[in-house]
CSV table of C-alpha atoms and ligand atoms in Angstrom, one decimal:
chain,number,residue,atom,x,y,z
A,1,MET,CA,-23.0,155.8,148.4
A,2,SER,CA,-22.1,153.1,145.9
A,3,LYS,CA,-20.2,151.3,148.6
A,4,THR,CA,-23.3,151.0,150.8
A,5,PHE,CA,-25.2,149.8,147.8
A,6,LYS,CA,-22.7,147.1,147.1
A,7,ASN,CA,-22.6,145.9,150.6
A,8,LYS,CA,-26.3,145.7,151.0
A,9,ASN,CA,-28.3,143.0,149.5
A,10,PHE,CA,-31.2,144.9,148.0
A,11,ASP,CA,-32.5,142.3,145.7
A,12,ARG,CA,-32.6,139.7,148.4
A,13,ILE,CA,-35.7,137.7,148.1
A,14,ASN,CA,-36.6,135.7,151.1
A,15,LEU,CA,-36.9,132.1,150.1
A,16,ASP,CA,-39.9,130.4,151.4
A,17,TRP,CA,-38.0,127.4,152.8
A,18,PRO,CA,-41.1,125.6,154.2
A,19,LEU,CA,-42.6,125.8,150.7
A,20,VAL,CA,-39.4,124.3,149.2
A,21,GLN,CA,-39.6,121.6,151.8
A,22,SER,CA,-43.2,120.7,151.0
A,23,GLU,CA,-42.5,120.5,147.4
A,24,LEU,CA,-39.5,118.2,148.0
A,25,LYS,CA,-41.8,116.1,150.2
A,26,LEU,CA,-44.1,115.6,147.2
A,27,LYS,CA,-41.1,114.9,144.9
A,28,LEU,CA,-39.1,112.6,147.1
A,29,GLY,CA,-41.8,111.0,149.2
A,30,THR,CA,-42.7,111.2,152.8
A,31,ASP,CA,-40.0,108.7,153.9
A,32,VAL,CA,-37.2,110.8,152.5
A,33,TYR,CA,-38.9,113.9,153.7
A,34,ASP,CA,-39.3,112.7,157.3
A,35,SER,CA,-35.8,111.2,157.5
A,36,TRP,CA,-33.8,114.0,155.9
A,37,ILE,CA,-35.4,117.0,154.3
A,38,LYS,CA,-37.4,117.9,157.5
A,39,LYS,CA,-34.1,118.2,159.4
A,40,ILE,CA,-32.7,120.9,157.2
A,41,THR,CA,-33.2,124.6,158.1
A,42,LEU,CA,-32.4,127.6,156.1
A,43,ALA,CA,-29.6,129.4,157.9
A,44,GLU,CA,-28.8,132.3,155.6
A,45,GLU,CA,-29.5,133.5,152.2
A,46,PHE,CA,-27.0,135.2,149.9
A,47,ASN,CA,-27.3,136.5,146.3
A,48,ASN,CA,-26.3,133.3,144.5
A,49,TYR,CA,-26.1,130.7,147.2
A,50,ILE,CA,-27.8,129.7,150.4
A,51,LEU,CA,-26.5,128.3,153.6
A,52,LEU,CA,-28.5,125.4,155.0
A,53,SER,CA,-28.0,124.0,158.4
A,54,VAL,CA,-28.2,120.3,159.4
A,55,PRO,CA,-27.8,118.6,162.7
A,56,THR,CA,-24.9,116.3,161.8
A,57,ARG,CA,-22.2,115.7,159.3
A,58,PHE,CA,-23.7,112.4,158.4
A,59,ILE,CA,-27.0,114.0,157.5
A,60,ARG,CA,-25.2,116.5,155.4
A,61,ASP,CA,-23.3,113.8,153.5
A,62,TRP,CA,-26.4,111.7,153.1
A,63,ILE,CA,-28.3,114.6,151.7
A,64,THR,CA,-25.4,115.7,149.5
A,65,SER,CA,-24.9,112.4,147.9
A,66,ARG,CA,-28.6,111.7,147.2
A,67,TYR,CA,-30.8,114.8,147.1
A,68,LEU,CA,-28.6,117.8,146.5
A,69,ASP,CA,-29.6,118.1,142.8
A,70,GLN,CA,-33.3,117.9,143.5
A,71,ILE,CA,-33.0,120.4,146.4
A,72,LEU,CA,-31.1,122.9,144.2
A,73,GLN,CA,-33.6,122.4,141.3
A,74,THR,CA,-36.5,123.1,143.6
A,75,ILE,CA,-34.9,126.2,145.1
A,76,LYS,CA,-34.1,127.5,141.7
A,77,LYS,CA,-37.8,127.4,140.8
A,78,TYR,CA,-38.3,130.1,143.5
A,79,LYS,CA,-35.0,131.9,143.2
A,80,LYS,CA,-33.2,131.5,139.9
A,81,GLU,CA,-30.0,133.1,141.0
A,82,ILE,CA,-29.1,130.3,143.5
A,83,ILE,CA,-26.4,128.2,142.0
A,84,ARG,CA,-25.0,126.4,144.9
A,85,ILE,CA,-25.8,125.2,148.4
A,86,GLU,CA,-23.6,125.2,151.4
A,87,PHE,CA,-24.1,123.5,154.7
A,88,LYS,CA,-23.4,124.4,158.2
A,89,ILE,CA,-23.2,121.5,160.7
A,90,LEU,CA,-24.6,122.1,164.1
A,91,GLU,CA,-22.8,119.2,165.9
A,92,ASN,CA,-19.4,120.6,164.8
A,93,ILE,CA,-19.3,123.2,167.5
A,94,GLU,CA,-20.0,120.7,170.2
A,95,ASN,CA,-17.6,118.1,168.7
A,96,ASP,CA,-14.7,120.5,168.4
A,97,ARG,CA,-15.1,121.5,171.9
A,98,GLN,CA,-15.0,117.9,173.0
A,99,LYS,CA,-12.1,116.9,170.7
A,100,SER,CA,-9.8,119.6,171.9
A,101,TYR,CA,-10.7,118.6,175.5
A,102,ASN,CA,-10.1,114.9,175.5
A,103,LEU,CA,-7.7,113.9,172.7
A,104,ASN,CA,-3.9,113.5,172.9
A,105,LYS,CA,-2.8,116.5,171.1
A,106,THR,CA,0.0,115.4,168.8
A,107,ASN,CA,-0.6,116.2,165.2
A,108,ILE,CA,-0.4,112.6,164.1
A,109,SER,CA,-3.0,111.3,166.4
A,110,LYS,CA,-5.4,114.0,165.4
A,111,LYS,CA,-4.9,113.2,161.8
A,112,VAL,CA,-5.5,109.5,162.3
A,113,SER,CA,-8.6,110.0,164.2
A,114,PHE,CA,-10.0,112.4,161.6
A,115,PHE,CA,-9.0,109.9,159.0
A,116,GLN,CA,-10.9,107.1,160.7
A,117,ASP,CA,-13.8,109.3,161.3
A,118,SER,CA,-14.1,110.0,157.7
A,119,TYR,CA,-14.5,106.3,157.0
A,120,LEU,CA,-16.9,105.6,159.7
A,121,GLN,CA,-19.0,108.4,158.6
A,122,TYR,CA,-19.7,106.7,155.3
A,123,ASN,CA,-20.0,103.4,156.8
A,124,ARG,CA,-23.4,103.9,158.3
A,125,ILE,CA,-25.9,101.1,157.7
A,126,ASP,CA,-29.4,102.1,157.2
A,127,PRO,CA,-31.5,100.2,159.8
A,128,ASN,CA,-34.6,100.6,157.7
A,129,LYS,CA,-33.3,98.5,154.9
A,130,ARG,CA,-33.2,94.9,156.1
A,131,PHE,CA,-34.0,91.4,154.8
A,132,GLU,CA,-37.3,91.5,156.7
A,133,ASN,CA,-38.7,94.3,154.7
A,134,PHE,CA,-37.3,93.2,151.3
A,135,LEU,CA,-40.3,91.8,149.4
A,136,ILE,CA,-39.6,88.8,147.2
A,137,GLY,CA,-40.8,87.9,143.8
A,138,SER,CA,-39.5,85.8,140.9
A,139,SER,CA,-37.5,88.8,139.6
A,140,ASN,CA,-35.3,89.2,142.7
A,141,LYS,CA,-35.6,85.8,144.5
A,142,ILE,CA,-32.2,84.5,143.4
A,143,ALA,CA,-30.4,87.7,144.5
A,144,PHE,CA,-32.3,87.7,147.8
A,145,GLU,CA,-31.4,84.0,148.5
A,146,ALA,CA,-27.8,84.5,147.6
A,147,SER,CA,-27.6,87.5,149.9
A,148,ILE,CA,-29.1,85.5,152.8
A,149,LYS,CA,-26.7,82.6,152.2
A,150,VAL,CA,-23.8,85.0,152.2
A,151,SER,CA,-24.8,86.5,155.5
A,152,GLU,CA,-25.3,83.0,157.0
A,153,ASN,CA,-22.7,80.9,155.3
A,154,PHE,CA,-19.7,83.1,155.5
A,155,SER,CA,-17.5,83.3,152.4
A,156,HIS,CA,-19.1,80.5,150.6
A,157,TYR,CA,-19.8,82.5,147.5
A,158,ASN,CA,-17.0,85.0,147.2
A,159,PRO,CA,-17.3,87.5,145.8
A,160,LEU,CA,-21.0,87.9,145.5
A,161,TYR,CA,-21.8,90.2,142.6
A,162,ILE,CA,-25.4,91.6,142.4
A,163,TYR,CA,-26.4,93.5,139.3
A,164,GLY,CA,-29.6,95.1,137.9
A,165,GLY,CA,-31.1,98.4,136.8
A,166,VAL,CA,-31.7,101.5,138.8
A,167,GLY,CA,-34.0,101.3,141.8
A,168,LEU,CA,-34.4,97.5,141.8
A,169,GLY,CA,-33.1,97.0,145.3
A,170,LYS,CA,-29.4,96.4,145.0
A,171,THR,CA,-28.5,98.9,147.7
A,172,HIS,CA,-31.3,97.6,149.9
A,173,LEU,CA,-29.8,94.1,149.7
A,174,LEU,CA,-26.2,95.2,150.3
A,175,ASN,CA,-27.4,97.1,153.3
A,176,SER,CA,-29.4,94.1,154.6
A,177,ILE,CA,-26.3,92.0,154.4
A,178,GLY,CA,-24.3,94.6,156.1
A,179,TYR,CA,-26.9,95.0,158.8
A,180,GLU,CA,-27.0,91.3,159.5
A,181,MET,CA,-23.3,90.7,159.5
A,182,ASN,CA,-22.5,93.8,161.4
A,183,LYS,CA,-23.8,92.0,164.5
A,184,ASN,CA,-20.6,90.0,164.9
A,185,LYS,CA,-18.2,91.0,162.1
A,186,LYS,CA,-16.3,94.0,161.0
A,187,VAL,CA,-18.3,95.4,158.1
A,188,MET,CA,-17.3,98.1,155.6
A,189,PHE,CA,-20.1,99.4,153.4
A,190,ILE,CA,-19.0,102.0,150.9
A,191,SER,CA,-19.9,103.2,147.4
A,192,ALA,CA,-17.3,102.9,144.7
A,193,GLU,CA,-17.4,106.6,144.3
A,194,ARG,CA,-16.6,107.1,148.0
A,195,PHE,CA,-13.8,104.5,147.8
A,196,MET,CA,-12.2,106.5,145.0
A,197,TYR,CA,-12.6,109.7,146.9
A,198,GLN,CA,-10.9,108.2,150.0
A,199,PHE,CA,-8.2,106.8,147.9
A,200,VAL,CA,-7.3,110.1,146.3
A,201,LYS,CA,-7.6,111.9,149.6
A,202,SER,CA,-5.2,109.3,151.2
A,203,ILE,CA,-2.6,109.8,148.5
A,204,LYS,CA,-2.8,113.5,148.9
A,205,SER,CA,-2.4,113.4,152.7
A,206,ASN,CA,0.2,110.6,152.6
A,207,ASP,CA,-2.1,108.3,154.4
A,208,MET,CA,-2.0,105.3,152.1
A,209,VAL,CA,-0.8,103.0,154.8
A,210,LYS,CA,-3.9,103.7,156.9
A,211,PHE,CA,-6.1,103.4,153.8
A,212,LYS,CA,-4.7,99.9,153.2
A,213,GLU,CA,-4.9,98.9,156.7
A,214,TYR,CA,-8.5,100.0,157.1
A,215,PHE,CA,-9.8,98.2,154.1
A,216,ARG,CA,-7.7,95.1,154.6
A,217,ASN,CA,-8.9,94.7,158.2
A,218,THR,CA,-12.5,94.2,157.4
A,219,ASP,CA,-14.3,90.9,157.5
A,220,VAL,CA,-17.0,92.0,155.1
A,221,LEU,CA,-16.5,94.6,152.4
A,222,LEU,CA,-19.6,95.8,150.6
A,223,ILE,CA,-19.0,98.0,147.6
A,224,ASP,CA,-22.1,99.6,146.0
A,225,ASP,CA,-22.3,100.8,142.4
A,226,ILE,CA,-18.9,99.5,141.2
A,227,GLN,CA,-19.7,100.8,137.7
A,228,PHE,CA,-18.7,104.2,138.9
A,229,MET,CA,-15.2,103.1,139.6
A,230,ASN,CA,-13.2,104.6,136.7
A,231,GLY,CA,-9.9,104.3,135.0
A,232,LYS,CA,-7.3,105.6,137.4
A,233,GLU,CA,-4.6,102.9,137.1
A,234,ALA,CA,-3.1,103.4,140.6
A,235,MET,CA,-6.5,103.1,142.2
A,236,GLN,CA,-7.5,100.0,140.3
A,237,GLU,CA,-4.1,98.5,141.3
A,238,GLU,CA,-4.9,99.2,144.9
A,239,PHE,CA,-8.4,97.9,144.6
A,240,PHE,CA,-7.2,94.7,143.0
A,241,HIS,CA,-4.7,94.1,145.8
A,242,THR,CA,-7.2,94.9,148.5
A,243,PHE,CA,-9.6,92.6,146.8
A,244,ASN,CA,-7.0,89.7,146.7
A,245,ALA,CA,-5.8,90.3,150.2
A,246,LEU,CA,-9.4,90.1,151.5
A,247,LEU,CA,-10.2,86.9,149.5
A,248,ASP,CA,-7.0,85.4,150.8
A,249,LYS,CA,-8.0,85.9,154.4
A,250,GLN,CA,-11.5,84.7,153.5
A,251,SER,CA,-13.2,88.0,154.1
A,252,GLN,CA,-16.5,88.2,152.3
A,253,ILE,CA,-16.8,90.7,149.4
A,254,ILE,CA,-20.1,91.8,148.0
A,255,VAL,CA,-20.3,94.1,145.0
A,256,SER,CA,-23.3,95.7,143.3
A,257,ALA,CA,-23.4,97.2,139.8
A,258,ASP,CA,-25.9,98.2,137.1
A,259,ARG,CA,-24.6,95.7,134.6
A,260,PRO,CA,-22.8,92.3,134.5
A,261,PRO,CA,-19.1,92.1,135.1
A,262,ASN,CA,-18.1,91.7,131.4
A,263,LYS,CA,-20.1,94.9,130.5
A,264,LEU,CA,-18.2,97.1,132.9
A,265,SER,CA,-16.3,99.8,131.1
A,266,ARG,CA,-13.1,101.4,132.4
A,267,ILE,CA,-12.4,98.5,134.8
A,268,GLN,CA,-9.4,96.3,134.4
A,269,GLU,CA,-9.9,92.9,132.8
A,270,ARG,CA,-8.3,91.1,135.8
A,271,ILE,CA,-10.8,92.8,138.2
A,272,LYS,CA,-13.7,91.9,136.0
A,273,SER,CA,-12.6,88.3,135.9
A,274,ARG,CA,-12.3,88.3,139.7
A,275,PHE,CA,-15.9,89.5,139.9
A,276,SER,CA,-17.0,86.7,137.5
A,277,GLY,CA,-15.2,84.2,139.6
A,278,GLY,CA,-17.7,84.3,142.5
A,279,LEU,CA,-21.4,84.1,142.3
A,280,VAL,CA,-23.0,86.6,139.8
A,281,VAL,CA,-26.8,87.2,140.3
A,282,GLU,CA,-29.2,89.5,138.6
A,283,ILE,CA,-32.1,91.4,139.9
A,284,GLN,CA,-34.6,91.9,137.2
A,285,LYS,CA,-37.4,94.4,136.8
A,286,PRO,CA,-40.2,93.6,139.2
A,287,GLU,CA,-43.0,91.4,137.7
A,288,TYR,CA,-46.6,92.3,138.1
A,289,GLU,CA,-47.1,90.2,141.3
A,290,LEU,CA,-44.2,91.8,143.0
A,291,ARG,CA,-45.3,95.2,142.0
A,292,LYS,CA,-48.7,94.6,143.6
A,293,LYS,CA,-47.0,93.2,146.7
A,294,ILE,CA,-44.8,96.3,147.1
A,295,ILE,CA,-47.7,98.7,146.5
A,296,ASN,CA,-49.8,96.9,149.2
A,297,SER,CA,-47.1,96.8,151.8
A,298,LYS,CA,-46.1,100.4,151.1
A,299,ILE,CA,-49.7,101.6,151.5
A,300,GLU,CA,-50.1,99.6,154.7
A,301,GLU,CA,-46.9,101.0,156.1
A,302,LEU,CA,-47.9,104.6,155.3
A,303,LEU,CA,-51.4,104.2,156.6
A,304,SER,CA,-50.2,102.8,159.9
A,305,LEU,CA,-47.7,105.5,160.1
A,306,TYR,CA,-50.3,108.2,159.8
A,307,SER,CA,-53.1,106.2,161.2
A,308,ASP,CA,-55.1,107.4,158.3
A,309,LYS,CA,-58.4,106.3,157.0
A,310,LEU,CA,-57.7,107.2,153.4
A,311,LYS,CA,-57.3,104.0,151.4
A,312,ILE,CA,-56.1,104.0,147.8
A,313,SER,CA,-58.7,102.3,145.6
A,314,ASP,CA,-58.0,99.1,143.7
A,315,GLU,CA,-58.4,101.0,140.5
A,316,ILE,CA,-55.5,103.3,141.3
A,317,GLN,CA,-53.4,100.5,142.7
A,318,ASN,CA,-53.9,98.5,139.5
A,319,PHE,CA,-53.2,101.5,137.4
A,320,ILE,CA,-49.9,102.1,139.2
A,321,SER,CA,-48.8,98.5,139.2
A,322,SER,CA,-49.5,98.2,135.5
A,323,LYS,CA,-47.9,101.4,134.4
A,324,ILE,CA,-44.9,101.7,136.6
A,325,THR,CA,-42.9,98.7,135.7
A,326,SER,CA,-39.2,99.5,135.6
A,327,SER,CA,-38.2,100.3,139.1
A,328,VAL,CA,-39.2,99.6,142.7
A,329,ARG,CA,-38.0,103.1,143.6
A,330,GLU,CA,-40.4,104.7,141.2
A,331,LEU,CA,-43.2,102.5,142.4
A,332,VAL,CA,-42.6,103.5,146.0
A,333,GLY,CA,-42.3,107.1,144.9
A,334,ALA,CA,-45.6,106.9,143.1
A,335,ILE,CA,-47.4,105.6,146.1
A,336,ASN,CA,-45.8,108.3,148.3
A,337,ARG,CA,-47.1,110.9,145.9
A,338,VAL,CA,-50.6,109.6,145.9
A,339,ILE,CA,-50.6,109.4,149.7
A,340,SER,CA,-49.2,112.9,150.0
A,341,PHE,CA,-51.8,114.2,147.6
A,342,SER,CA,-54.6,112.7,149.7
A,343,ARG,CA,-53.1,114.1,152.9
A,344,ILE,CA,-52.8,117.6,151.5
A,345,TYR,CA,-56.3,117.7,149.9
A,346,ASN,CA,-57.9,115.4,152.3
A,347,LYS,CA,-59.3,113.2,149.6
A,348,LEU,CA,-58.1,110.5,147.3
A,349,PRO,CA,-57.1,111.5,143.9
A,350,SER,CA,-59.3,110.3,141.0
A,351,LEU,CA,-57.7,108.3,138.2
A,352,ALA,CA,-57.3,111.4,136.1
A,353,GLU,CA,-55.6,113.2,139.0
A,354,THR,CA,-53.4,110.3,139.6
A,355,LYS,CA,-52.2,110.6,136.0
A,356,VAL,CA,-51.4,114.2,136.6
A,357,ILE,CA,-49.5,113.6,139.8
A,358,LEU,CA,-47.5,110.8,138.2
A,359,LYS,CA,-47.1,112.4,134.8
A,360,ASP,CA,-43.3,112.4,134.8
A,361,LEU,CA,-43.1,108.8,136.0
A,362,LEU,CA,-45.6,107.6,133.4
A,363,ASN,CA,-44.0,109.3,130.4
A,364,LEU,CA,-40.4,109.1,131.1
A,365,ASN,CA,-39.1,105.8,131.9
A,366,GLU,CA,-35.6,106.3,133.1
A,367,ASN,CA,-34.5,102.9,132.2
A,368,ASN,CA,-35.4,103.4,128.5
A,369,VAL,CA,-33.9,106.8,128.1
A,370,THR,CA,-30.2,106.2,128.6
A,371,ILE,CA,-27.3,108.6,128.2
A,372,GLU,CA,-26.1,106.3,125.4
A,373,SER,CA,-29.4,106.5,123.5
A,374,ILE,CA,-29.4,110.2,123.8
A,375,GLN,CA,-25.9,110.5,122.5
A,376,THR,CA,-26.6,108.2,119.6
A,377,ILE,CA,-29.8,110.0,118.6
A,378,VAL,CA,-28.2,113.5,118.9
A,379,CYS,CA,-25.2,112.4,116.9
A,380,ARG,CA,-27.3,110.9,114.1
A,381,PHE,CA,-29.5,114.1,114.1
A,382,PHE,CA,-26.5,116.4,113.7
A,383,LYS,CA,-24.6,114.0,111.5
A,384,ILE,CA,-21.5,113.8,113.6
A,385,SER,CA,-19.8,110.7,115.0
A,386,LYS,CA,-19.9,109.7,118.7
A,387,ASN,CA,-16.1,110.1,118.9
A,388,GLU,CA,-16.4,113.6,117.7
A,389,MET,CA,-19.1,114.3,120.2
A,390,LEU,CA,-17.1,112.9,123.1
A,391,SER,CA,-13.8,114.5,121.9
A,392,SER,CA,-12.4,117.6,123.4
A,393,ARG,CA,-12.5,119.5,120.1
A,394,ARG,CA,-14.2,122.9,120.3
A,395,SER,CA,-15.3,123.4,116.7
A,396,ARG,CA,-18.6,125.0,116.6
A,397,TYR,CA,-20.3,122.2,114.7
A,398,LEU,CA,-19.4,119.9,117.5
A,399,VAL,CA,-20.0,122.2,120.5
A,400,ARG,CA,-23.7,122.8,119.9
A,401,PRO,CA,-24.6,119.1,119.4
A,402,ARG,CA,-22.5,118.2,122.5
A,403,GLN,CA,-24.3,120.8,124.6
A,404,THR,CA,-27.6,119.7,123.2
A,405,ALA,CA,-26.9,116.1,124.2
A,406,ILE,CA,-25.9,117.2,127.7
A,407,TYR,CA,-28.9,119.4,128.1
A,408,LEU,CA,-31.2,116.6,127.0
A,409,THR,CA,-29.6,114.2,129.4
A,410,LYS,CA,-30.1,116.6,132.2
A,411,ILE,CA,-33.8,117.1,131.5
A,412,LEU,CA,-34.7,113.5,130.4
A,413,THR,CA,-32.9,111.5,132.9
A,414,THR,CA,-32.4,111.8,136.7
A,415,LYS,CA,-28.6,111.6,136.4
A,416,SER,CA,-26.6,113.9,138.6
A,417,LEU,CA,-24.3,116.5,137.1
A,418,PRO,CA,-21.1,114.6,138.0
A,419,GLU,CA,-22.7,111.4,136.5
A,420,ILE,CA,-23.4,113.2,133.2
A,421,GLY,CA,-19.9,114.7,133.2
A,422,ARG,CA,-18.5,111.2,133.5
A,423,GLU,CA,-20.5,110.0,130.5
A,424,PHE,CA,-19.3,112.9,128.5
A,425,SER,CA,-15.6,112.0,128.6
A,426,ASN,CA,-15.1,113.0,132.2
A,427,ARG,CA,-16.1,116.6,131.8
A,428,ASP,CA,-16.3,118.7,134.9
A,429,HIS,CA,-19.8,119.3,136.3
A,430,THR,CA,-19.3,123.0,135.8
A,431,THR,CA,-19.0,122.3,132.1
A,432,ILE,CA,-22.3,120.4,132.3
A,433,ILE,CA,-24.0,123.3,134.0
A,434,HIS,CA,-22.6,125.7,131.4
A,435,SER,CA,-23.9,123.5,128.6
A,436,VAL,CA,-27.4,123.3,130.1
A,437,LYS,CA,-27.6,127.0,130.6
A,438,THR,CA,-26.4,127.8,127.1
A,439,ILE,CA,-29.0,125.7,125.5
A,440,GLU,CA,-31.7,127.0,127.8
A,441,LYS,CA,-30.8,130.5,126.7
A,442,LEU,CA,-30.6,129.6,123.1
A,443,LYS,CA,-34.0,128.0,123.3
A,444,GLU,CA,-35.5,131.2,124.4
A,445,ASN,CA,-34.3,133.2,121.5
A,446,ASP,CA,-33.7,130.8,118.7
A,447,PRO,CA,-36.8,129.1,117.2
A,448,ASN,CA,-34.6,126.8,115.3
A,449,MET,CA,-33.0,125.5,118.4
A,450,CYS,CA,-36.4,125.1,120.0
A,451,ASP,CA,-37.6,123.1,117.1
A,452,ASN,CA,-34.5,120.9,117.2
A,453,ILE,CA,-34.9,120.2,120.8
A,454,ASN,CA,-38.5,119.2,120.4
A,455,LYS,CA,-37.7,116.9,117.5
A,456,LEU,CA,-34.9,115.3,119.5
A,457,LYS,CA,-37.1,114.9,122.5
A,458,ASN,CA,-39.7,113.1,120.4
A,459,LEU,CA,-37.1,110.9,118.9
A,460,ILE,CA,-35.6,110.0,122.2
A,461,LEU,CA,-38.9,109.4,124.0
A,462,TYR,CA,-41.1,107.8,121.4
A,463,ASN,CA,-39.1,106.4,118.5
A,464,LYS,CA,-37.3,103.8,120.4
A,465,GLU,CA,-37.6,101.1,117.7
A,466,ASN,CA,-35.3,103.1,115.4
A,467,GLU,CA,-32.5,103.2,117.8
A,468,ILE,CA,-28.9,102.2,117.0
B,501,ADP,P1,-30.8,100.3,143.6
B,501,ADP,O1,-29.7,100.3,144.6
B,501,ADP,O2,-30.9,99.0,142.9
B,501,ADP,O3,-30.9,101.5,142.7
B,501,ADP,P2,-32.4,100.6,146.0
B,501,ADP,O4,-31.9,99.4,146.8
B,501,ADP,O5,-31.9,101.9,146.4
B,501,ADP,O6,-32.2,100.3,144.4
B,501,ADP,O7,-34.0,100.5,146.0
B,501,ADP,C1,-34.8,101.6,145.7
B,501,ADP,C2,-35.9,101.7,146.7
B,501,ADP,O8,-36.9,100.7,146.6
B,501,ADP,C3,-35.5,101.6,148.2
B,501,ADP,O9,-36.3,102.5,148.9
B,501,ADP,C4,-35.7,100.2,148.5
B,501,ADP,O10,-35.9,100.0,149.9
B,501,ADP,C5,-36.9,99.9,147.8
B,501,ADP,N1,-36.9,98.5,147.3
B,501,ADP,C6,-36.3,97.9,146.3
B,501,ADP,N2,-36.6,96.6,146.1
B,501,ADP,C7,-37.4,96.3,147.2
B,501,ADP,C8,-38.1,95.1,147.6
B,501,ADP,N3,-37.9,94.0,146.9
B,501,ADP,N4,-38.9,95.2,148.7
B,501,ADP,C9,-39.0,96.3,149.3
B,501,ADP,N5,-38.5,97.5,149.0
B,501,ADP,C10,-37.6,97.5,147.9
B,502,MG,MG1,-28.2,101.8,144.7
């Protein structure tokens, strides 16, 4: 009897996947929805995880690296028990069949082809992000022009280092350069995180020779988000040598980061000085004119896409362009939401409704709330030092503040769990989940904890002038 009970899934709730998808559409915008979310189907549901199926491995990786957190969060709203997502790839079945059919079957050749596949897979250039649809204003003109020059005037500025805050167009520019140069050069476009991952994987599988060859054979190496490259000496060593080898053979290197070279932490001095040795350009926050331009073009694009008559009023356009100032991504996201609203309700939102739809974007400005400011404020509040907070010590008076800071980072920023882990002395993402859950539980039962969290939220969100 008990056996049958165990095997059967009595408390299985059927997740309303289309509902999750439509919520994600609102959250992530129609573009993202149409390109990615729509392609996911719910394959199977288990007690604490779900199996999603996607057409290709590339789609899985794209989704995993960008939207997994949001998908999981949304699913959890409807089914709390879900703690992870797994993917099934439909193309695999077909591919495996083909591979075993037409490949030379020695172990080595299999390994190599798999290995190269894994690079190619992350080397996809998004054809939707090109120079032609990058709008220019005074805040990004220099970065744009430098990018054009690099793609025309090979290796004139080497390396080109583009930096700026989140959502300002760095990846768009790198992608545009890749797209342009890919026409007649060998281009490698990879995020620093992926570079590290491949490096570690190559060491484990004794494939370092291939790793080196692969990177050193490119004409153009684009590395996105270099700030995520962290300390590992051996890897930095390899990176440095790859870098020099490429410069020696006049390959073009383009790097993006969220800060200037001298502010990079955990990266060797000699690498930073290499970065500074080329052309360093900044993308600043979009100025009012550019924000208007982006809003206009986005609206036009969406309207033509849906051949819709609904036109967002000037009042709302002005409201959005004056309130959302810190990132192009948020600006585009805001427009997507307003358009989604009007499509769902078949009417344009009023100004008051717009404020509701955009509430989180208007209140929380990701650029102002940084992990660092959260850590500083929480440390000051609990009267502990930052070193203590970031240490591995498990004394009770340190554990709670640390968990509190982690929890606040999770709810007040859009950082992913691994990103948060990194900022808290490279803690594992499971530790981060555990901290968030612990505080959520405590909040329910402990009014004092609730009070502290509210005070801290206020300090973090509104008392910015008292910081540091
Ligand atoms: P970053 O890499 O700096 O975080 P992205 O390049 O991912 O930012 O840009 C965020 C979003 O905003 C992308 O959808 C991108 O296409 C769009 N975007 C950014 N800047 C511009 C611009 N100047 N013109 C048009 N779209 C832009
Ligand atoms: Mg980016």
